[in-house]
Amino acid sequence: MDDNPVILFDGICNLCNNAVQFVIKHDKKKIYRFASLQSESGKSLLRKYGLPIDDPASFVLIQNDKAYTESTAALLVAQNLSGAVKMLYGFIIVPPLIRNGIYRIIAANRYKWFGKKDSCMVPSTDLSARFLK
């Protein structure tokens, strides 16, 4: 794996897949790589950073050899995207207890509110180099 930050996401979650598509669209420098939490690469990274592999309820950012989870991961990603979305990083000043509480409510209801797929998304040929297997 190269030194690019890696985003781990729930590969069967519609909300998560849409978030990945959003990141791809706004990651003009193409710095992010991706892996579903259900993939072998995703599980391997979860184990490496001491995170549970049987609870795909989190969005994880692996950056500078550190794992960030929940709202902190999402805000750090937003900080590096193009457009107005980078202003969301300003919410980093909100205490994690509050930010992660909101995050957990959304994560707990994401399948009910946004649906889920039967299998993980398969990236298009032009995007496959950005996805870990």
Tab-separated table of N, CA and C in Angstrom:
chain	number	residue	atom	x	y	z
A	1	MET	N	0.850	-1.185	0.000
A	1	MET	CA	0.000	0.000	0.000
A	1	MET	C	0.889	1.240	0.000
A	2	ASP	N	0.473	2.262	-0.699
A	2	ASP	CA	1.246	3.503	-0.754
A	2	ASP	C	0.939	4.376	0.460
A	3	ASP	N	1.450	5.593	0.453
A	3	ASP	CA	1.265	6.492	1.592
A	3	ASP	C	-0.029	7.291	1.547
A	4	ASN	N	-0.860	7.041	0.549
A	4	ASN	CA	-2.121	7.766	0.469
A	4	ASN	C	-3.042	7.366	1.609
A	5	PRO	N	-3.834	8.328	2.099
A	5	PRO	CA	-4.823	7.974	3.126
A	5	PRO	C	-5.856	6.998	2.552
A	6	VAL	N	-6.353	6.126	3.406
A	6	VAL	CA	-7.336	5.124	2.997
A	6	VAL	C	-8.624	5.342	3.775
A	7	ILE	N	-9.722	5.339	3.049
A	7	ILE	CA	-11.056	5.429	3.655
A	7	ILE	C	-11.658	4.031	3.657
A	8	LEU	N	-12.029	3.549	4.843
A	8	LEU	CA	-12.737	2.286	4.980
A	8	LEU	C	-14.210	2.602	5.170
A	9	PHE	N	-15.058	1.924	4.414
A	9	PHE	CA	-16.488	2.216	4.437
A	9	PHE	C	-17.288	0.933	4.372
A	10	ASP	N	-18.535	0.995	4.813
A	10	ASP	CA	-19.447	-0.137	4.749
A	10	ASP	C	-19.874	-0.307	3.294
A	11	GLY	N	-19.394	-1.360	2.658
A	11	GLY	CA	-19.607	-1.564	1.231
A	11	GLY	C	-21.023	-1.881	0.817
A	12	ILE	N	-21.889	-2.259	1.757
A	12	ILE	CA	-23.273	-2.565	1.377
A	12	ILE	C	-24.243	-1.437	1.729
A	13	CYS	N	-23.748	-0.391	2.366
A	13	CYS	CA	-24.586	0.729	2.809
A	13	CYS	C	-24.736	1.753	1.686
A	14	ASN	N	-25.964	2.078	1.334
A	14	ASN	CA	-26.197	3.077	0.281
A	14	ASN	C	-25.641	4.447	0.660
A	15	LEU	N	-25.844	4.865	1.899
A	15	LEU	CA	-25.313	6.152	2.346
A	15	LEU	C	-23.787	6.166	2.214
A	16	CYS	N	-23.154	5.102	2.657
A	16	CYS	CA	-21.692	5.024	2.613
A	16	CYS	C	-21.175	5.025	1.180
A	17	ASN	N	-21.828	4.267	0.304
A	17	ASN	CA	-21.420	4.239	-1.096
A	17	ASN	C	-21.599	5.606	-1.751
A	18	ASN	N	-22.673	6.295	-1.420
A	18	ASN	CA	-22.870	7.651	-1.951
A	18	ASN	C	-21.807	8.607	-1.412
A	19	ALA	N	-21.428	8.421	-0.146
A	19	ALA	CA	-20.365	9.261	0.429
A	19	ALA	C	-19.047	9.024	-0.304
A	20	VAL	N	-18.743	7.771	-0.622
A	20	VAL	CA	-17.517	7.467	-1.370
A	20	VAL	C	-17.566	8.119	-2.747
A	21	GLN	N	-18.703	8.037	-3.419
A	21	GLN	CA	-18.831	8.680	-4.733
A	21	GLN	C	-18.643	10.191	-4.615
A	22	PHE	N	-19.149	10.778	-3.554
A	22	PHE	CA	-18.985	12.206	-3.311
A	22	PHE	C	-17.502	12.549	-3.111
A	23	VAL	N	-16.817	11.746	-2.324
A	23	VAL	CA	-15.389	11.979	-2.088
A	23	VAL	C	-14.620	11.866	-3.400
A	24	ILE	N	-14.904	10.846	-4.173
A	24	ILE	CA	-14.216	10.674	-5.464
A	24	ILE	C	-14.410	11.906	-6.336
A	25	LYS	N	-15.623	12.405	-6.386
A	25	LYS	CA	-15.934	13.575	-7.225
A	25	LYS	C	-15.195	14.824	-6.749
A	26	HIS	N	-15.024	14.981	-5.451
A	26	HIS	CA	-14.438	16.200	-4.884
A	26	HIS	C	-12.973	16.043	-4.466
A	27	ASP	N	-12.408	14.892	-4.709
A	27	ASP	CA	-10.997	14.641	-4.400
A	27	ASP	C	-10.185	14.907	-5.674
A	28	LYS	N	-10.035	16.163	-6.000
A	28	LYS	CA	-9.398	16.563	-7.258
A	28	LYS	C	-7.950	16.108	-7.348
A	29	LYS	N	-7.268	15.976	-6.213
A	29	LYS	CA	-5.864	15.557	-6.206
A	29	LYS	C	-5.729	14.032	-6.178
A	30	LYS	N	-6.851	13.350	-6.073
A	30	LYS	CA	-6.900	11.877	-6.045
A	30	LYS	C	-5.976	11.307	-4.968
A	31	ILE	N	-6.080	11.879	-3.771
A	31	ILE	CA	-5.218	11.406	-2.686
A	31	ILE	C	-5.795	10.201	-1.957
A	32	TYR	N	-7.116	10.057	-1.952
A	32	TYR	CA	-7.729	8.991	-1.163
A	32	TYR	C	-7.798	7.673	-1.919
A	33	ARG	N	-7.561	6.596	-1.159
A	33	ARG	CA	-7.791	5.234	-1.610
A	33	ARG	C	-8.953	4.725	-0.774
A	34	PHE	N	-9.575	3.648	-1.228
A	34	PHE	CA	-10.790	3.158	-0.590
A	34	PHE	C	-10.744	1.642	-0.418
A	35	ALA	N	-11.406	1.169	0.622
A	35	ALA	CA	-11.609	-0.264	0.825
A	35	ALA	C	-12.879	-0.438	1.634
A	36	SER	N	-13.670	-1.419	1.250
A	36	SER	CA	-14.858	-1.684	2.056
A	36	SER	C	-14.417	-2.378	3.336
A	37	LEU	N	-15.177	-2.172	4.381
A	37	LEU	CA	-14.890	-2.822	5.659
A	37	LEU	C	-14.978	-4.346	5.522
A	38	GLN	N	-15.761	-4.811	4.539
A	38	GLN	CA	-15.966	-6.235	4.348
A	38	GLN	C	-14.857	-6.893	3.519
A	39	SER	N	-14.017	-6.107	2.857
A	39	SER	CA	-12.960	-6.661	2.000
A	39	SER	C	-11.802	-7.189	2.840
A	40	GLU	N	-10.966	-8.003	2.224
A	40	GLU	CA	-9.790	-8.521	2.928
A	40	GLU	C	-8.864	-7.386	3.345
A	41	SER	N	-8.660	-6.402	2.464
A	41	SER	CA	-7.819	-5.245	2.809
A	41	SER	C	-8.423	-4.467	3.959
A	42	GLY	N	-9.734	-4.271	3.909
A	42	GLY	CA	-10.416	-3.548	4.981
A	42	GLY	C	-10.271	-4.256	6.316
A	43	LYS	N	-10.512	-5.559	6.328
A	43	LYS	CA	-10.380	-6.337	7.570
A	43	LYS	C	-8.946	-6.315	8.085
A	44	SER	N	-8.000	-6.415	7.169
A	44	SER	CA	-6.592	-6.393	7.555
A	44	SER	C	-6.221	-5.062	8.217
A	45	LEU	N	-6.694	-3.959	7.639
A	45	LEU	CA	-6.417	-2.644	8.228
A	45	LEU	C	-7.117	-2.472	9.570
A	46	LEU	N	-8.337	-2.973	9.685
A	46	LEU	CA	-9.040	-2.899	10.968
A	46	LEU	C	-8.250	-3.639	12.041
A	47	ARG	N	-7.782	-4.843	11.710
A	47	ARG	CA	-6.982	-5.617	12.674
A	47	ARG	C	-5.694	-4.871	13.032
A	48	LYS	N	-5.026	-4.328	12.016
A	48	LYS	CA	-3.758	-3.634	12.240
A	48	LYS	C	-3.913	-2.488	13.237
A	49	TYR	N	-5.052	-1.792	13.179
A	49	TYR	CA	-5.265	-0.635	14.048
A	49	TYR	C	-6.135	-0.953	15.264
A	50	GLY	N	-6.356	-2.241	15.514
A	50	GLY	CA	-7.067	-2.661	16.719
A	50	GLY	C	-8.543	-2.312	16.728
A	51	LEU	N	-9.159	-2.246	15.555
A	51	LEU	CA	-10.586	-1.928	15.452
A	51	LEU	C	-11.376	-3.208	15.186
A	52	PRO	N	-12.617	-3.285	15.653
A	52	PRO	CA	-13.405	-4.514	15.465
A	52	PRO	C	-13.714	-4.766	13.988
A	53	ILE	N	-13.581	-6.033	13.570
A	53	ILE	CA	-13.878	-6.365	12.170
A	53	ILE	C	-15.315	-6.842	11.977
A	54	ASP	N	-16.017	-7.086	13.063
A	54	ASP	CA	-17.377	-7.614	12.948
A	54	ASP	C	-18.454	-6.556	13.190
A	55	ASP	N	-18.075	-5.295	13.214
A	55	ASP	CA	-19.028	-4.213	13.438
A	55	ASP	C	-18.796	-3.114	12.396
A	56	PRO	N	-19.359	-3.297	11.187
A	56	PRO	CA	-19.101	-2.325	10.123
A	56	PRO	C	-19.943	-1.055	10.247
A	57	ALA	N	-20.019	-0.509	11.457
A	57	ALA	CA	-20.844	0.673	11.676
A	57	ALA	C	-20.038	1.959	11.613
A	58	SER	N	-18.793	1.865	11.209
A	58	SER	CA	-17.978	3.063	11.278
A	58	SER	C	-17.344	3.397	9.947
A	59	PHE	N	-17.082	4.651	9.813
A	59	PHE	CA	-16.315	5.218	8.715
A	59	PHE	C	-14.925	5.409	9.297
A	60	VAL	N	-13.916	4.850	8.657
A	60	VAL	CA	-12.559	4.893	9.199
A	60	VAL	C	-11.641	5.558	8.185
A	61	LEU	N	-10.796	6.436	8.673
A	61	LEU	CA	-9.766	7.053	7.853
A	61	LEU	C	-8.415	6.625	8.405
A	62	ILE	N	-7.601	6.006	7.553
A	62	ILE	CA	-6.234	5.657	7.914
A	62	ILE	C	-5.349	6.709	7.258
A	63	GLN	N	-4.671	7.486	8.078
A	63	GLN	CA	-3.862	8.595	7.564
A	63	GLN	C	-2.645	8.778	8.463
A	64	ASN	N	-1.488	8.914	7.863
A	64	ASN	CA	-0.240	9.100	8.626
A	64	ASN	C	-0.076	8.019	9.698
A	65	ASP	N	-0.384	6.764	9.313
A	65	ASP	CA	-0.254	5.597	10.177
A	65	ASP	C	-1.082	5.705	11.461
A	66	LYS	N	-2.224	6.360	11.360
A	66	LYS	CA	-3.153	6.467	12.479
A	66	LYS	C	-4.568	6.250	11.959
A	67	ALA	N	-5.407	5.629	12.768
A	67	ALA	CA	-6.801	5.386	12.397
A	67	ALA	C	-7.700	6.410	13.080
A	68	TYR	N	-8.522	7.071	12.300
A	68	TYR	CA	-9.526	8.005	12.804
A	68	TYR	C	-10.885	7.402	12.500
A	69	THR	N	-11.824	7.573	13.422
A	69	THR	CA	-13.146	6.984	13.243
A	69	THR	C	-14.239	8.028	13.396
A	70	GLU	N	-15.426	7.618	13.019
A	70	GLU	CA	-16.653	8.383	13.206
A	70	GLU	C	-16.535	9.800	12.655
A	71	SER	N	-17.021	10.780	13.402
A	71	SER	CA	-17.098	12.146	12.873
A	71	SER	C	-15.723	12.747	12.613
A	72	THR	N	-14.737	12.390	13.407
A	72	THR	CA	-13.388	12.928	13.191
A	72	THR	C	-12.861	12.480	11.833
A	73	ALA	N	-13.075	11.225	11.486
A	73	ALA	CA	-12.646	10.719	10.176
A	73	ALA	C	-13.338	11.492	9.054
A	74	ALA	N	-14.637	11.658	9.169
A	74	ALA	CA	-15.393	12.356	8.118
A	74	ALA	C	-14.950	13.807	7.973
A	75	LEU	N	-14.722	14.483	9.079
A	75	LEU	CA	-14.307	15.886	9.022
A	75	LEU	C	-12.898	16.039	8.461
A	76	LEU	N	-12.006	15.115	8.795
A	76	LEU	CA	-10.656	15.166	8.228
A	76	LEU	C	-10.676	14.948	6.720
A	77	VAL	N	-11.551	14.075	6.261
A	77	VAL	CA	-11.694	13.871	4.817
A	77	VAL	C	-12.234	15.139	4.169
A	78	ALA	N	-13.279	15.716	4.748
A	78	ALA	CA	-13.883	16.936	4.185
A	78	ALA	C	-12.857	18.055	4.048
A	79	GLN	N	-11.941	18.125	4.976
A	79	GLN	CA	-10.916	19.168	4.975
A	79	GLN	C	-10.077	19.151	3.697
A	80	ASN	N	-9.913	17.986	3.088
A	80	ASN	CA	-9.059	17.852	1.913
A	80	ASN	C	-9.815	17.809	0.593
A	81	LEU	N	-11.105	18.013	0.624
A	81	LEU	CA	-11.894	17.976	-0.607
A	81	LEU	C	-12.018	19.370	-1.202
A	82	SER	N	-12.391	19.411	-2.467
A	82	SER	CA	-12.574	20.703	-3.131
A	82	SER	C	-13.995	21.214	-2.906
A	83	GLY	N	-14.157	22.507	-2.998
A	83	GLY	CA	-15.471	23.116	-2.879
A	83	GLY	C	-15.839	23.474	-1.452
A	84	ALA	N	-17.085	23.876	-1.305
A	84	ALA	CA	-17.585	24.361	-0.017
A	84	ALA	C	-17.607	23.284	1.064
A	85	VAL	N	-17.609	22.022	0.676
A	85	VAL	CA	-17.660	20.944	1.660
A	85	VAL	C	-16.493	21.009	2.645
A	86	LYS	N	-15.373	21.569	2.230
A	86	LYS	CA	-14.223	21.648	3.136
A	86	LYS	C	-14.516	22.524	4.347
A	87	MET	N	-15.525	23.393	4.243
A	87	MET	CA	-15.888	24.229	5.400
A	87	MET	C	-16.482	23.402	6.542
A	88	LEU	N	-16.954	22.190	6.232
A	88	LEU	CA	-17.474	21.318	7.290
A	88	LEU	C	-16.417	21.007	8.343
A	89	TYR	N	-15.157	21.099	7.951
A	89	TYR	CA	-14.087	20.824	8.907
A	89	TYR	C	-14.191	21.743	10.131
A	90	GLY	N	-14.807	22.893	9.982
A	90	GLY	CA	-15.004	23.803	11.101
A	90	GLY	C	-15.738	23.164	12.271
A	91	PHE	N	-16.519	22.119	12.001
A	91	PHE	CA	-17.242	21.426	13.067
A	91	PHE	C	-16.310	20.623	13.974
A	92	ILE	N	-15.028	20.577	13.643
A	92	ILE	CA	-14.066	19.874	14.482
A	92	ILE	C	-13.993	20.504	15.875
A	93	ILE	N	-14.417	21.777	15.994
A	93	ILE	CA	-14.397	22.444	17.301
A	93	ILE	C	-15.527	21.971	18.211
A	94	VAL	N	-16.538	21.319	17.631
A	94	VAL	CA	-17.625	20.765	18.440
A	94	VAL	C	-17.052	19.564	19.197
A	95	PRO	N	-17.312	19.469	20.480
A	95	PRO	CA	-16.768	18.348	21.254
A	95	PRO	C	-17.128	16.993	20.629
A	96	PRO	N	-16.160	16.065	20.595
A	96	PRO	CA	-16.412	14.750	19.999
A	96	PRO	C	-17.618	14.026	20.596
A	97	LEU	N	-17.890	14.223	21.864
A	97	LEU	CA	-19.050	13.586	22.489
A	97	LEU	C	-20.335	13.954	21.738
A	98	ILE	N	-20.465	15.202	21.352
A	98	ILE	CA	-21.651	15.666	20.624
A	98	ILE	C	-21.593	15.196	19.169
A	99	ARG	N	-20.450	15.464	18.496
A	99	ARG	CA	-20.304	15.073	17.086
A	99	ARG	C	-20.530	13.579	16.901
A	100	ASN	N	-19.885	12.774	17.730
A	100	ASN	CA	-19.995	11.330	17.572
A	100	ASN	C	-21.367	10.811	17.984
A	101	GLY	N	-22.029	11.502	18.897
A	101	GLY	CA	-23.400	11.123	19.242
A	101	GLY	C	-24.316	11.237	18.035
A	102	ILE	N	-24.210	12.333	17.318
A	102	ILE	CA	-25.004	12.520	16.094
A	102	ILE	C	-24.590	11.485	15.052
A	103	TYR	N	-23.286	11.286	14.901
A	103	TYR	CA	-22.776	10.299	13.951
A	103	TYR	C	-23.377	8.921	14.249
A	104	ARG	N	-23.369	8.516	15.519
A	104	ARG	CA	-23.852	7.184	15.901
A	104	ARG	C	-25.339	7.008	15.637
A	105	ILE	N	-26.113	8.064	15.803
A	105	ILE	CA	-27.552	7.979	15.490
A	105	ILE	C	-27.741	7.700	14.003
A	106	ILE	N	-27.007	8.425	13.169
A	106	ILE	CA	-27.104	8.216	11.719
A	106	ILE	C	-26.607	6.816	11.362
A	107	ALA	N	-25.459	6.407	11.918
A	107	ALA	CA	-24.894	5.089	11.617
A	107	ALA	C	-25.847	3.964	12.017
A	108	ALA	N	-26.493	4.104	13.155
A	108	ALA	CA	-27.401	3.063	13.635
A	108	ALA	C	-28.647	2.937	12.768
A	109	ASN	N	-29.018	3.998	12.084
A	109	ASN	CA	-30.240	3.994	11.282
A	109	ASN	C	-29.994	4.033	9.776
A	110	ARG	N	-28.739	3.937	9.346
A	110	ARG	CA	-28.411	4.154	7.938
A	110	ARG	C	-29.088	3.167	6.995
A	111	TYR	N	-29.226	1.906	7.377
A	111	TYR	CA	-29.893	0.943	6.497
A	111	TYR	C	-31.385	1.251	6.396
A	112	LYS	N	-31.979	1.606	7.523
A	112	LYS	CA	-33.415	1.897	7.538
A	112	LYS	C	-33.713	3.157	6.727
A	113	TRP	N	-32.896	4.178	6.887
A	113	TRP	CA	-33.136	5.457	6.226
A	113	TRP	C	-32.672	5.495	4.768
A	114	PHE	N	-31.566	4.818	4.462
A	114	PHE	CA	-30.971	4.934	3.125
A	114	PHE	C	-30.930	3.626	2.355
A	115	GLY	N	-31.183	2.504	3.019
A	115	GLY	CA	-31.175	1.210	2.356
A	115	GLY	C	-29.783	0.606	2.289
A	116	LYS	N	-29.757	-0.633	1.776
A	116	LYS	CA	-28.477	-1.308	1.621
A	116	LYS	C	-28.511	-2.209	0.403
A	117	LYS	N	-27.330	-2.570	-0.052
A	117	LYS	CA	-27.164	-3.432	-1.210
A	117	LYS	C	-26.969	-4.871	-0.740
A	118	ASP	N	-27.140	-5.806	-1.665
A	118	ASP	CA	-26.903	-7.207	-1.338
A	118	ASP	C	-25.417	-7.543	-1.321
A	119	SER	N	-24.627	-6.747	-2.041
A	119	SER	CA	-23.185	-6.990	-2.088
A	119	SER	C	-22.456	-5.658	-2.192
A	120	CYS	N	-21.152	-5.701	-1.962
A	120	CYS	CA	-20.342	-4.486	-2.016
A	120	CYS	C	-20.285	-3.940	-3.439
A	121	MET	N	-20.117	-2.628	-3.531
A	121	MET	CA	-20.018	-1.995	-4.834
A	121	MET	C	-18.747	-2.446	-5.540
A	122	VAL	N	-18.819	-2.516	-6.856
A	122	VAL	CA	-17.659	-2.849	-7.674
A	122	VAL	C	-17.271	-1.575	-8.408
A	123	PRO	N	-16.045	-1.080	-8.183
A	123	PRO	CA	-15.652	0.173	-8.833
A	123	PRO	C	-15.493	-0.009	-10.341
A	124	SER	N	-15.734	1.065	-11.055
A	124	SER	CA	-15.544	1.038	-12.503
A	124	SER	C	-14.064	0.833	-12.812
A	125	THR	N	-13.768	0.465	-14.030
A	125	THR	CA	-12.394	0.194	-14.439
A	125	THR	C	-11.484	1.384	-14.184
A	126	ASP	N	-11.955	2.593	-14.486
A	126	ASP	CA	-11.105	3.773	-14.306
A	126	ASP	C	-10.881	4.121	-12.837
A	127	LEU	N	-11.720	3.625	-11.949
A	127	LEU	CA	-11.554	3.890	-10.513
A	127	LEU	C	-10.911	2.740	-9.753
A	128	SER	N	-10.785	1.600	-10.374
A	128	SER	CA	-10.351	0.391	-9.648
A	128	SER	C	-8.957	0.560	-9.020
A	129	ALA	N	-8.097	1.374	-9.586
A	129	ALA	CA	-6.760	1.571	-9.021
A	129	ALA	C	-6.815	2.270	-7.666
A	130	ARG	N	-7.903	2.955	-7.374
A	130	ARG	CA	-8.031	3.680	-6.106
A	130	ARG	C	-8.654	2.812	-5.011
A	131	PHE	N	-9.067	1.603	-5.356
A	131	PHE	CA	-9.705	0.704	-4.398
A	131	PHE	C	-8.776	-0.454	-4.059
A	132	LEU	N	-8.617	-0.704	-2.770
A	132	LEU	CA	-7.824	-1.835	-2.311
A	132	LEU	C	-8.696	-3.076	-2.378
A	133	LYS	N	-8.110	-4.177	-2.623
A	133	LYS	CA	-8.875	-5.432	-2.759
A	133	LYS	C	-8.924	-6.188	-1.451
